[in-house]
Structure formats: C-alpha cells, structure tokens
Short mmCIF file of C-alpha atoms in Angstrom, two decimals:
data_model
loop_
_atom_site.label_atom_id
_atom_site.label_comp_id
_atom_site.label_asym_id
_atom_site.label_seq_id
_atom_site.Cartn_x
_atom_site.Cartn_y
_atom_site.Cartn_z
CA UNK A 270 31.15 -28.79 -18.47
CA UNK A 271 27.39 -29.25 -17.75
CA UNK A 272 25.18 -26.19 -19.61
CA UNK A 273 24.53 -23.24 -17.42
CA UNK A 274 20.86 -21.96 -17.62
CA UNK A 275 20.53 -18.36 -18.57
CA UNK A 276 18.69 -16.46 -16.12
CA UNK A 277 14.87 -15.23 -17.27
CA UNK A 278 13.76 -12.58 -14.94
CA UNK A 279 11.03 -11.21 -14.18
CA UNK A 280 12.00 -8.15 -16.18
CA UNK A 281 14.57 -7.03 -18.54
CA UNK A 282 14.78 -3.37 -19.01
CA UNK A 283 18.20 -3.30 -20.43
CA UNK A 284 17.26 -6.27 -23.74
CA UNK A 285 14.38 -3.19 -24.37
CA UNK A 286 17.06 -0.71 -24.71
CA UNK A 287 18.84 -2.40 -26.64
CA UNK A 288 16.70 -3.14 -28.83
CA UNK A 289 16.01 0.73 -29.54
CA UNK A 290 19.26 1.73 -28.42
CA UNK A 291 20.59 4.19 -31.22
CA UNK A 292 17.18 6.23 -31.26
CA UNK A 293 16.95 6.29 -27.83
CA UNK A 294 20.45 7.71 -27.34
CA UNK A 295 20.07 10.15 -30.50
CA UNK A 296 16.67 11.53 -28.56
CA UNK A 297 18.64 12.08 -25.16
CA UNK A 298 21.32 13.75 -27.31
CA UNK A 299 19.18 16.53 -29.03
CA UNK A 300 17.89 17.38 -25.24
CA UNK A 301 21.32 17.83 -24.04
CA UNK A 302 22.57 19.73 -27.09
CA UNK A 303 19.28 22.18 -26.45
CA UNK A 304 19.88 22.21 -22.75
CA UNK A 305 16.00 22.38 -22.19
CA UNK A 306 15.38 20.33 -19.30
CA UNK A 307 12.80 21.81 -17.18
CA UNK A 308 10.18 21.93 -19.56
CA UNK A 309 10.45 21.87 -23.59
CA UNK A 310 9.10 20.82 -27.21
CA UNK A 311 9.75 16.87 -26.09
CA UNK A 312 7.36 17.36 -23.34
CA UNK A 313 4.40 18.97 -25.52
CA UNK A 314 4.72 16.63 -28.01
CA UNK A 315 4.89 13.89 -25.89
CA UNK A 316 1.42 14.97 -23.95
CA UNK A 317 0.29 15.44 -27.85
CA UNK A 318 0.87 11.87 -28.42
CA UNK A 319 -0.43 10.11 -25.82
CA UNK A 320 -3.67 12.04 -25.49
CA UNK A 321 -4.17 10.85 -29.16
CA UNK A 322 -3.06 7.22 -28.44
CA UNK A 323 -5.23 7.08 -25.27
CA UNK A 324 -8.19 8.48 -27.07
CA UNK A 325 -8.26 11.83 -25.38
CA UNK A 326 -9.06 15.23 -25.48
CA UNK A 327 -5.77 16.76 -23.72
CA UNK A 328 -2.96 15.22 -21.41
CA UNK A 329 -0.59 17.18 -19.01
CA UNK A 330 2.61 14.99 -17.98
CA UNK A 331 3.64 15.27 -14.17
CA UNK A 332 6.95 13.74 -12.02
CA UNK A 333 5.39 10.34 -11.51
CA UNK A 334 2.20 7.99 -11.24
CA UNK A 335 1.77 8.91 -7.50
CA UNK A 336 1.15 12.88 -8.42
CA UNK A 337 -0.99 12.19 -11.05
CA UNK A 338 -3.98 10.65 -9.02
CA UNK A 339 -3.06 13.59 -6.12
CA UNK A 340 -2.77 16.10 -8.17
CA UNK A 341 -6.26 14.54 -9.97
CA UNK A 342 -8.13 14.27 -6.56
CA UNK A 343 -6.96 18.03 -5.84
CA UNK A 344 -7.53 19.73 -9.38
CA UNK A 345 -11.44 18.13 -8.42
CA UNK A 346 -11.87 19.54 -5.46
CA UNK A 347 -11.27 16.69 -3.09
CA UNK A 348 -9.93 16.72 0.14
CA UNK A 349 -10.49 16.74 4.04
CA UNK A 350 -13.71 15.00 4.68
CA UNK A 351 -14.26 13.55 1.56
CA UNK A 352 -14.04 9.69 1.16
CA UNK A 353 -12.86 8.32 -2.24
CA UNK A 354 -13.71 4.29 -3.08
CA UNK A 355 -11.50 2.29 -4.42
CA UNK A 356 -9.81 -0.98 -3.83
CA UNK A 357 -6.99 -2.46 -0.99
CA UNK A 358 -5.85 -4.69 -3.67
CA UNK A 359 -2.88 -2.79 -5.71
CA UNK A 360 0.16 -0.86 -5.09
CA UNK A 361 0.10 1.41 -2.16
CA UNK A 362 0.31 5.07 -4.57
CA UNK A 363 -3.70 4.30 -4.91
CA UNK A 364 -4.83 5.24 -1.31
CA UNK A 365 -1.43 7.26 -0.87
CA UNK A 366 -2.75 9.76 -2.98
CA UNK A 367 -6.16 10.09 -1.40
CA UNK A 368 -4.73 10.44 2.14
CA UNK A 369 -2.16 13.27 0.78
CA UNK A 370 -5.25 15.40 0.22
CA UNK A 371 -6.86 15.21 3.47
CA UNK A 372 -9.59 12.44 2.02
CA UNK A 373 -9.68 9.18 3.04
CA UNK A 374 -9.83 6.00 1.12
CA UNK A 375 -12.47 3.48 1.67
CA UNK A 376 -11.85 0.15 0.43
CA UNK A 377 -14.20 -2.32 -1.32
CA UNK A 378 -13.73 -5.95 -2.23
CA UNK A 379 -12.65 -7.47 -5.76
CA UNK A 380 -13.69 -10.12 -8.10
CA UNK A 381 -12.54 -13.40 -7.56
CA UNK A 382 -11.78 -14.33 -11.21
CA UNK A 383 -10.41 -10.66 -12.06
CA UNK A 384 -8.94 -9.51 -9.05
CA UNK A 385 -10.19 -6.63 -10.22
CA UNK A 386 -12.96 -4.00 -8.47
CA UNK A 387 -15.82 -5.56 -7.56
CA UNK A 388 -18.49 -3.22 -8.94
CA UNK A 389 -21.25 -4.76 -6.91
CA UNK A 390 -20.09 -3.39 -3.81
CA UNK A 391 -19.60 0.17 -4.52
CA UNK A 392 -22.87 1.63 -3.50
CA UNK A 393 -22.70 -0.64 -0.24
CA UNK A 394 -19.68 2.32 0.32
CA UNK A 395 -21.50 5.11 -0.83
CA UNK A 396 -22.22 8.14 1.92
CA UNK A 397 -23.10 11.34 1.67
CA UNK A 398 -18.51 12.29 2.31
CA UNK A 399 -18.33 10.27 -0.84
CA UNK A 400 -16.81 12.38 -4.04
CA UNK A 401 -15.39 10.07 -6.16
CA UNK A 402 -14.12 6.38 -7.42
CA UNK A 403 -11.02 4.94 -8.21
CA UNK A 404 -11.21 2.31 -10.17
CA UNK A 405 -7.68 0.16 -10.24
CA UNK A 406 -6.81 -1.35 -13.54
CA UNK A 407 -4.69 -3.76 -12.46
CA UNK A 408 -2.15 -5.94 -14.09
CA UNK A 409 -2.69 -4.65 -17.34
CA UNK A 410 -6.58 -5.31 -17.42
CA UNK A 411 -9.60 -2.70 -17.37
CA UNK A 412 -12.29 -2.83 -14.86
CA UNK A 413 -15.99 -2.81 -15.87
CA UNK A 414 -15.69 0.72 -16.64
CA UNK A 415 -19.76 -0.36 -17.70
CA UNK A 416 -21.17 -1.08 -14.14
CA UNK A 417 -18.66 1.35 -12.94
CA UNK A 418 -19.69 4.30 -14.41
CA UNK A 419 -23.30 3.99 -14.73
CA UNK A 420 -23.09 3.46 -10.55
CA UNK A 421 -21.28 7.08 -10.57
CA UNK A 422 -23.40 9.16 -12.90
CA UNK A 423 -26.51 7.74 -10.67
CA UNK A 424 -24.19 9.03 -7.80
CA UNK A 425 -22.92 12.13 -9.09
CA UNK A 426 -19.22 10.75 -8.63
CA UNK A 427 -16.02 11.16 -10.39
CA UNK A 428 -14.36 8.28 -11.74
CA UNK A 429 -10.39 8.25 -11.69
CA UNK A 430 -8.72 5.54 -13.33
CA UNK A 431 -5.79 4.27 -12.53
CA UNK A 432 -4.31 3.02 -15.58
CA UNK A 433 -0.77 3.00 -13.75
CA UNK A 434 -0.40 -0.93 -15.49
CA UNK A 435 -2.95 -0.64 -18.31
CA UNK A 436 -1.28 1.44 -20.89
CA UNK A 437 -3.07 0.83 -24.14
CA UNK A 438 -5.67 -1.96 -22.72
CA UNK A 439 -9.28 -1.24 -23.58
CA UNK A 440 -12.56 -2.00 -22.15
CA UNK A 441 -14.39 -3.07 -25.47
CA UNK A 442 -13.51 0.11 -27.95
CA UNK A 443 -12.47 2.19 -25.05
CA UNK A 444 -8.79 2.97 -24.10
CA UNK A 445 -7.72 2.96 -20.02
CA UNK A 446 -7.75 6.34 -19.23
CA UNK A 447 -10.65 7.71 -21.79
CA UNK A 448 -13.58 6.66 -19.85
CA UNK A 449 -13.85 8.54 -16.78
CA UNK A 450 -13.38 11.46 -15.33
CA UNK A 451 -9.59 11.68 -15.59
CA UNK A 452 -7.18 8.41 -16.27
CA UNK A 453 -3.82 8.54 -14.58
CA UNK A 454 -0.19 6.62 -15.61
CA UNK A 455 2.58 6.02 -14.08
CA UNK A 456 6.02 5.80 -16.35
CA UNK A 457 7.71 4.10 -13.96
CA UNK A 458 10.32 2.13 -16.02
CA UNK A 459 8.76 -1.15 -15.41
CA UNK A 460 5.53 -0.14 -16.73
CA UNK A 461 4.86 -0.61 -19.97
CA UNK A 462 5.44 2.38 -21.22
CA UNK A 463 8.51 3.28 -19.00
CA UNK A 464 10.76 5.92 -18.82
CA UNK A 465 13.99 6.18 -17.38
CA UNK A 466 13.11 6.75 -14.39
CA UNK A 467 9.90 8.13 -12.52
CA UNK A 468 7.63 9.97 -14.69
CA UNK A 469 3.69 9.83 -14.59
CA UNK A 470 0.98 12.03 -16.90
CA UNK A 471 -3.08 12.52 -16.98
CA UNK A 472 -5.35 12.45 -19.83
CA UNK A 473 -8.95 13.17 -19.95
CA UNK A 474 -11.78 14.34 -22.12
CA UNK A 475 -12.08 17.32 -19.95
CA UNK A 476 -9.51 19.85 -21.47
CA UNK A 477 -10.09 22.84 -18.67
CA UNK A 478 -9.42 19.61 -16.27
CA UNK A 479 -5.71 19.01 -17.70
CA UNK A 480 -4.90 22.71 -17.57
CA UNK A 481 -5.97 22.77 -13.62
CA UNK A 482 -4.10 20.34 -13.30
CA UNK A 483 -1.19 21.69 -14.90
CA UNK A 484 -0.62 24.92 -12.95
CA UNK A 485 -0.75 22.77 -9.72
CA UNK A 486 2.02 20.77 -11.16
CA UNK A 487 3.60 24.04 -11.61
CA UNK A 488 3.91 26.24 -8.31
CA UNK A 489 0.10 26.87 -9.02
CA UNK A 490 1.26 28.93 -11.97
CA UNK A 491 0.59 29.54 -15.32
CA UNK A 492 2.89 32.21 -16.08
CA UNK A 493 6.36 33.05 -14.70
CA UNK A 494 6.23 34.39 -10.77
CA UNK A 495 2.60 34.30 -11.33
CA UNK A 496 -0.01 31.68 -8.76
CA UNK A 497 -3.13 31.42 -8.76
CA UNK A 498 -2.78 28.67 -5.34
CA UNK A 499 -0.48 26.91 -3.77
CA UNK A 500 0.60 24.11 -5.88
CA UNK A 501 3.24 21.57 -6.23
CA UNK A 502 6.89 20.95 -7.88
CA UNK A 503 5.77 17.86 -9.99
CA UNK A 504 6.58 18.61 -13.98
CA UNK A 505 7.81 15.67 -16.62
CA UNK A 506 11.60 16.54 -18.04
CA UNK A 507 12.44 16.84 -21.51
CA UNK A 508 14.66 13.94 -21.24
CA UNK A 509 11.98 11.77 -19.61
CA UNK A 510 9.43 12.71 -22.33
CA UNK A 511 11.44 12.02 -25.34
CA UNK A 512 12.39 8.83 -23.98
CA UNK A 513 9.04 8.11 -23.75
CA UNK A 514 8.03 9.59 -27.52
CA UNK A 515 10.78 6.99 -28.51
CA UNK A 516 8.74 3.94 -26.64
CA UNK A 517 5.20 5.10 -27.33
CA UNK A 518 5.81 4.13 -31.23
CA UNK A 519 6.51 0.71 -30.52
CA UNK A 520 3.90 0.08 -27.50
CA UNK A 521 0.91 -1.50 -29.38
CA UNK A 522 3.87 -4.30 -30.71
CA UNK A 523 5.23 -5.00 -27.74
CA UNK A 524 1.73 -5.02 -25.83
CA UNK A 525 0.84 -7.91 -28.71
CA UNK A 526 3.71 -9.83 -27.91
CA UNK A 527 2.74 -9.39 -23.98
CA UNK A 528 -0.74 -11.03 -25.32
CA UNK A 529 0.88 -13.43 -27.22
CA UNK A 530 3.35 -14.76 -23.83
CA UNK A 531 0.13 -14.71 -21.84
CA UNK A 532 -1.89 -16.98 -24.94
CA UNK A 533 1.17 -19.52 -24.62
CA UNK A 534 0.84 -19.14 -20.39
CA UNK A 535 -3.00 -19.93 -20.69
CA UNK A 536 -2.44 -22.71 -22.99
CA UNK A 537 0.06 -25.01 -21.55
CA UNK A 538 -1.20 -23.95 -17.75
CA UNK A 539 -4.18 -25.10 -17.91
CA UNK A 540 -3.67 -28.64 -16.73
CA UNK A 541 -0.99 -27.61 -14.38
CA UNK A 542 -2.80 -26.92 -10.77
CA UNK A 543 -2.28 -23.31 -10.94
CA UNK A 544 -5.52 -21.03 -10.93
CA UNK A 545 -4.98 -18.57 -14.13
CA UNK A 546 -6.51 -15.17 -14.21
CA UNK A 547 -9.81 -14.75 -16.19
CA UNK A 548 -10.22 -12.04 -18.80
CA UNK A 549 -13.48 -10.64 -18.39
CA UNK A 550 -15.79 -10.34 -21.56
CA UNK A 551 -15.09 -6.61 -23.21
CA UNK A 552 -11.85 -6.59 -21.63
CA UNK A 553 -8.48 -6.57 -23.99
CA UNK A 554 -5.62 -6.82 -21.74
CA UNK A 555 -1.98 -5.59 -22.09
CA UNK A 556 -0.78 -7.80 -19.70
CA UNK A 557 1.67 -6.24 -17.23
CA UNK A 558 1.64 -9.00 -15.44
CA UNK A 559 1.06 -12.59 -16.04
CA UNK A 560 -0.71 -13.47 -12.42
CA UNK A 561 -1.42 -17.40 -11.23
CA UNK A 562 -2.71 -18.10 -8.12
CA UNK A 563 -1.08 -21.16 -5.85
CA UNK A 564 -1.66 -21.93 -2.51
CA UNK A 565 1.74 -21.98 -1.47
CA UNK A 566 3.48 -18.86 -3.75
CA UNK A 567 6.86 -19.36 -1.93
CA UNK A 568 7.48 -22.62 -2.48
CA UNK A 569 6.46 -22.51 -6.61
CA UNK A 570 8.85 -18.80 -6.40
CA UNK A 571 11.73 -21.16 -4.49
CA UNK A 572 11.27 -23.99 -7.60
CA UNK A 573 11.27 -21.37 -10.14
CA UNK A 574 14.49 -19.53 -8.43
CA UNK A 575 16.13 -22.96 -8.57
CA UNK A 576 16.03 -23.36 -12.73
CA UNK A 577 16.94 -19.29 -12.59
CA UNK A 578 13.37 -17.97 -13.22
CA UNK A 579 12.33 -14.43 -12.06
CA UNK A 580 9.21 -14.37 -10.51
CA UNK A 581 6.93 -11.43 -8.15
CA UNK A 582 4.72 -11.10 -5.85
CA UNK A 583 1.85 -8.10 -6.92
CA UNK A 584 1.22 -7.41 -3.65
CA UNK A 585 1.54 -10.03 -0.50
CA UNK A 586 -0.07 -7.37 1.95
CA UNK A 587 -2.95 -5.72 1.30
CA UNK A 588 -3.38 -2.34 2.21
CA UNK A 589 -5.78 -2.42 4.70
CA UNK A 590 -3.72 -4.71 6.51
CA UNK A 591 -0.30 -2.34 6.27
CA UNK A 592 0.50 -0.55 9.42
CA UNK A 593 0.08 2.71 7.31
CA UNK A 594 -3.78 2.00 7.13
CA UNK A 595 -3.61 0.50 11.04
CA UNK A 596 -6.12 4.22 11.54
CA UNK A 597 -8.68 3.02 9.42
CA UNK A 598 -9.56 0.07 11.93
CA UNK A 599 -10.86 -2.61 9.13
CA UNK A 600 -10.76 -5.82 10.86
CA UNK A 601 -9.28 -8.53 9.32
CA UNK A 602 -11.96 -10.48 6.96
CA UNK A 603 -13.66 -7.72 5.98
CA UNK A 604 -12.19 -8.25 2.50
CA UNK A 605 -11.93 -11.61 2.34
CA UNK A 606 -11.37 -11.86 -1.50
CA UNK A 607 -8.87 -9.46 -1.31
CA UNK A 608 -7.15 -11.41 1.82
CA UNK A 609 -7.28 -14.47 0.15
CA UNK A 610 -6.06 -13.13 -3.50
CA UNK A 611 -3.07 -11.37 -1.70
CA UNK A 612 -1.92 -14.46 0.53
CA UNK A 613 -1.59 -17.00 -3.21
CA UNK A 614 -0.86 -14.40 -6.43
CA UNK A 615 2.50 -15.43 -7.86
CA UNK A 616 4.05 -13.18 -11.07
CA UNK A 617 5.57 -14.86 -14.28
CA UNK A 618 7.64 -13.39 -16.98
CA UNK A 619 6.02 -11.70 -19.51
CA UNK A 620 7.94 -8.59 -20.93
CA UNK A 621 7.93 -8.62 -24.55
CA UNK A 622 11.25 -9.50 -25.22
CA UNK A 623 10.59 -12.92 -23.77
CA UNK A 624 11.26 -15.89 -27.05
CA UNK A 625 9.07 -19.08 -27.19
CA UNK A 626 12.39 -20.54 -25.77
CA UNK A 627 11.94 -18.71 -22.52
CA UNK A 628 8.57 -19.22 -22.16
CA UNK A 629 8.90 -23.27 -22.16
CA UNK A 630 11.48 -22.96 -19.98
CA UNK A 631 9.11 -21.47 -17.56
CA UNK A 632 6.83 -24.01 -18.06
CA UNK A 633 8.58 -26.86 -17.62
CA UNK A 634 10.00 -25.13 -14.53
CA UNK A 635 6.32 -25.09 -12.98
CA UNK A 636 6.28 -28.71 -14.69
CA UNK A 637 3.36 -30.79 -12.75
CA UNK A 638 4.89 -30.89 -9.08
CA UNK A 639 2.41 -27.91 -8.45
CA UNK A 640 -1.13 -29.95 -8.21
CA UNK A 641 -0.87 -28.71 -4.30
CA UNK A 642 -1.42 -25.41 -5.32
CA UNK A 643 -5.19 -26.01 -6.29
CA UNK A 644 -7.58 -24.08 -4.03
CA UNK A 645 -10.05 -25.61 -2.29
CA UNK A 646 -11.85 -22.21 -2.46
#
C-alpha cells in the first residue's frame, strides 16, 4: 500500500493540549471542585501575570478580544462623533469596536513590506473629531510604535494597540501592549496565547484606566447592586483564566519555536517566487502567522490542499470593501496597498508544534511551480 501523507494544518490545537494535558486538566479540576466560576483567585492571578509578562502596570481580563478595544474606546471617553484611525487591513473586531461606541473608524493605508500601519499617513487623517489611534499589530509583528506615538503626543491622541496576534512580540525592548495608551488581546484559542474558548484582557500603564475599565465589564459596578453607569456583561471565567495561567508559562518557548518555523520559511523561500514578509528593524516578531504573498493565492492553497497542507487566508476582503462598511462610501483604490495586499496574502503553518519534518514537507509542497506568483508590483 502506497504511504498516506499525514495531514499538517494550519493549526493544531489539540497536539498543544496534549502536550500540557495533565496540568491543564488538574487546573480545570481545582475550579470545578471550588465552584467559583464567575469571578475568582484564577482570574486575579491571571491579570497579575500577564500585566508582569506584558510589562505593565495593571491588567483587567474581559469575555473576549472584541470587548477589550470597546470597552477601551468607552472607558476613554470615545464615542458618537469621534473618529478613531486605524487600518482596513485586519480582522473585522478592529473597526467593530469603534462603530459599537457611536465613533467611526477611518481607515489609512499600510506598508507594503509590513502590511502593517503605514505611519506616514496618519496625520493626512487627522481632524479636529479625531480622539484616538489604533494601531493593528498584525500577524504577530509590532507596528512602529516610534513614528506612531510621537505623531499622537503632537496630536494629543490615544494610542490603542491591538495586540490581538502579538502576544509577547516587542518593538525593540518594548512588549505589544506596554506602549500606548492601553494594549488589548484577544484569547481566542488560536491566538497564541489561547484559551478554551473566547476570552480577551487589557493591560496598560495607566492603573485608574484598568479599574474603569473593569466596572464597565461589570454592570458598571464595583460593588454588589452598586453602578456607577451603565456598563456591560463582559468578565473572564475562572476556568478560562487558569487555562490561560497554565499556557502563559510556556509562551516565550513556544513563541521561539514560532521564530524558529518562520527562520526555516525565510530560508528555503527565498528562491521560490513567493514575496516573504519583511521584519522591520526594532521589530521581534512572534509570528502568528507565517504570511507570503502570490499572485494567484488559490491556486498555491489548491497545490498545498493536494499534498494535505493547511493553509489561510488573513483576510481576502478588506474592510472597507465589506458591505458592513458600504456607509462609509470609500471608493475602491483609495487603499490601494491594502487592496492589493488583501487580493495575494496566503497563510502557512507555523504553530509551534510543527517538526523540521513538517516544515520540508511544506516546502517541497510549494516546490518551484510557483515562479507565477512573482508580482510585477
């Protein structure tokens, strides 16, 4: 009988459990056996650790990644009539969040090489409606939080960054999430740091921040039957957060073996017709995705699907082309990076688990049929 190929997808949550399998189970125990769900010691140590891993003062954990830029935007003061900049490239929760609080999101262009925020362009969107930025740290690399930054303080803008896919990446000695204003995560299982299931948090250097933020997670209260406003239902379970104390030990290992997949990508790539992310100077990437760029993503995902390789697509539609957005009237070309990127980005296996095995097997399952793919761009 010929050899059947093992499937590599694009993610394997279930190889990371088992891998930490007996602690993980012995954590979910001790909540059940305490029966403290809805809030708990898990929770507060949890927010504990990850303010200290990130680098920050305080951190308040909330339902999931979406909440945590609302909630953000709200705890500052932002809403109807305000505009908040940020980019169409990236998962829809971005812009979701500032049209939940009556703002509305204006969207600037990214860097070709980066696909990250183009910092050039922000004040070309500054008005006198605009409150704050959102800078998008996408596929496991920081923006220049440099440029960035120094454009807001001359500004007087807060800086929110989404660090939904950059948990433990820096920009030079800085963690995501410790720069700005406020950073916000997402623990969406496939993240990085994932729970089991959604689950998002805040950090920032601004402790009297995190506790605003807090009792609008909570009803708007900070004591029993007591609110100050109207707030929301969006709190992190026990079980959540010690599932996540569990994982947070071992994310700076697996984030080196994400780098370590994405050395061996850049390495034997090169030469193959595919147009390879750059990682900007400063920038130490965790890699939550391992992004090429092809011409024709479809036909390189149908190749890969035929030797059993998982691939993605991170994200085919911008988001001022989604019929959500339809209100904002951009016209098409008005971000033509951002069109372009969108219409050729292509996702490779990269989850820590991955051996050297799998990773030549992806290779040679690109192998050199893809010298189509090179842009003319």
């Amino acid at each position: 009988m010929p050899d059947v190929l093992k499937p590599i997808p694009l993610l394997n949550l279930f190889e990371q459990y088992e891998s930490i399998k007996s602690e993980v189970d012995a954590a979910i125990s001790d909540v059940i056996k305490s029966s403290s769900f809805v809030g708990g010691d898990q929770i507060r140590f949890f927010e504990d650790e990850f303010a200290r891993y990130c680098d920050a003062r305080a951190c308040v954990g909330v339902a999931n990644g979406t909440d945590a830029l609302y909630l953000t935007l709200r705890a500052m003061g932002i809403g109807s009539g305000d505009e908040v900049i940020t980019v169409s490239h990236t998962f829809i929760a971005t812009a979701e969040a500032i049209s939940l609080t009556g703002a509305k999101p204006v969207f600037i262009d990214i860097k070709e090489d980066t696909m990250l925020m183009d910092p050039a362009l922000i004040e070309t969107a500054v008005t006198k409606k605009t409150k704050a930025i959102i800078p998008v740290h996408l596929y496991g690399q920081t923006c220049d939080m440099d440029a960035i930054l120094h454009i807001a303080r001359r500004h007087n803008l807060k800086v929110i960054e989404d660090s939904a896919q950059a948990h433990g990446a820096y920009w030079k000695d800085k963690r995501a999430g410790s720069m700005g204003d406020a950073g916000c995560f997402s623990f969406y299982p496939g993240k990085n740091l994932g729970a089991f299931g959604d689950a998002g948090g805040i950090v920032s250097q601004d402790a009297e921040l995190i506790e605003s933020i807090r009792t609008l997670a909570n009803h708007g209260s900070f004591e029993k039957y007591t609110h100050l406003m109207e707030g929301v239902n969006s709190r992190l379970d026990n079980l959540q957060a010690a599932v996540l104390r569990v994982k947070l030990k071992r994310l700076d290992a697996w984030n080196e073996r994400r780098r370590s997949h994405a050395q061996f990508y850049m390495e034997r790539l090169t030469n193959s017709g595919l147009e390879l992310q750059t990682v900007a100077s400063g920038a130490v990437p965790v890699w939550h995705q391992f992004v090429v760029r092809v011409d024709d993503p479809n036909r390189l995902r149908h190749q890969l699907e035929q030797q059993k390789v998982g691939t993605g697509i991170h994200y085919p539609i911008p988001l001022h082309e989604q019929p959500a957005y339809k209100h904002l009237g951009i016209t098409a070309g008005s971000l033509p990076v951002t069109e372009r990127v969108a219409r050729r980005v292509l996702s490779l296996p990269v989850y820590p688990e991955l051996e050297v095995s799998d990773l030549e097997r992806v290779v040679r399952a690109i192998g050199p049929s893809v010298s189509y793919a090179i842009s003319s761009t």
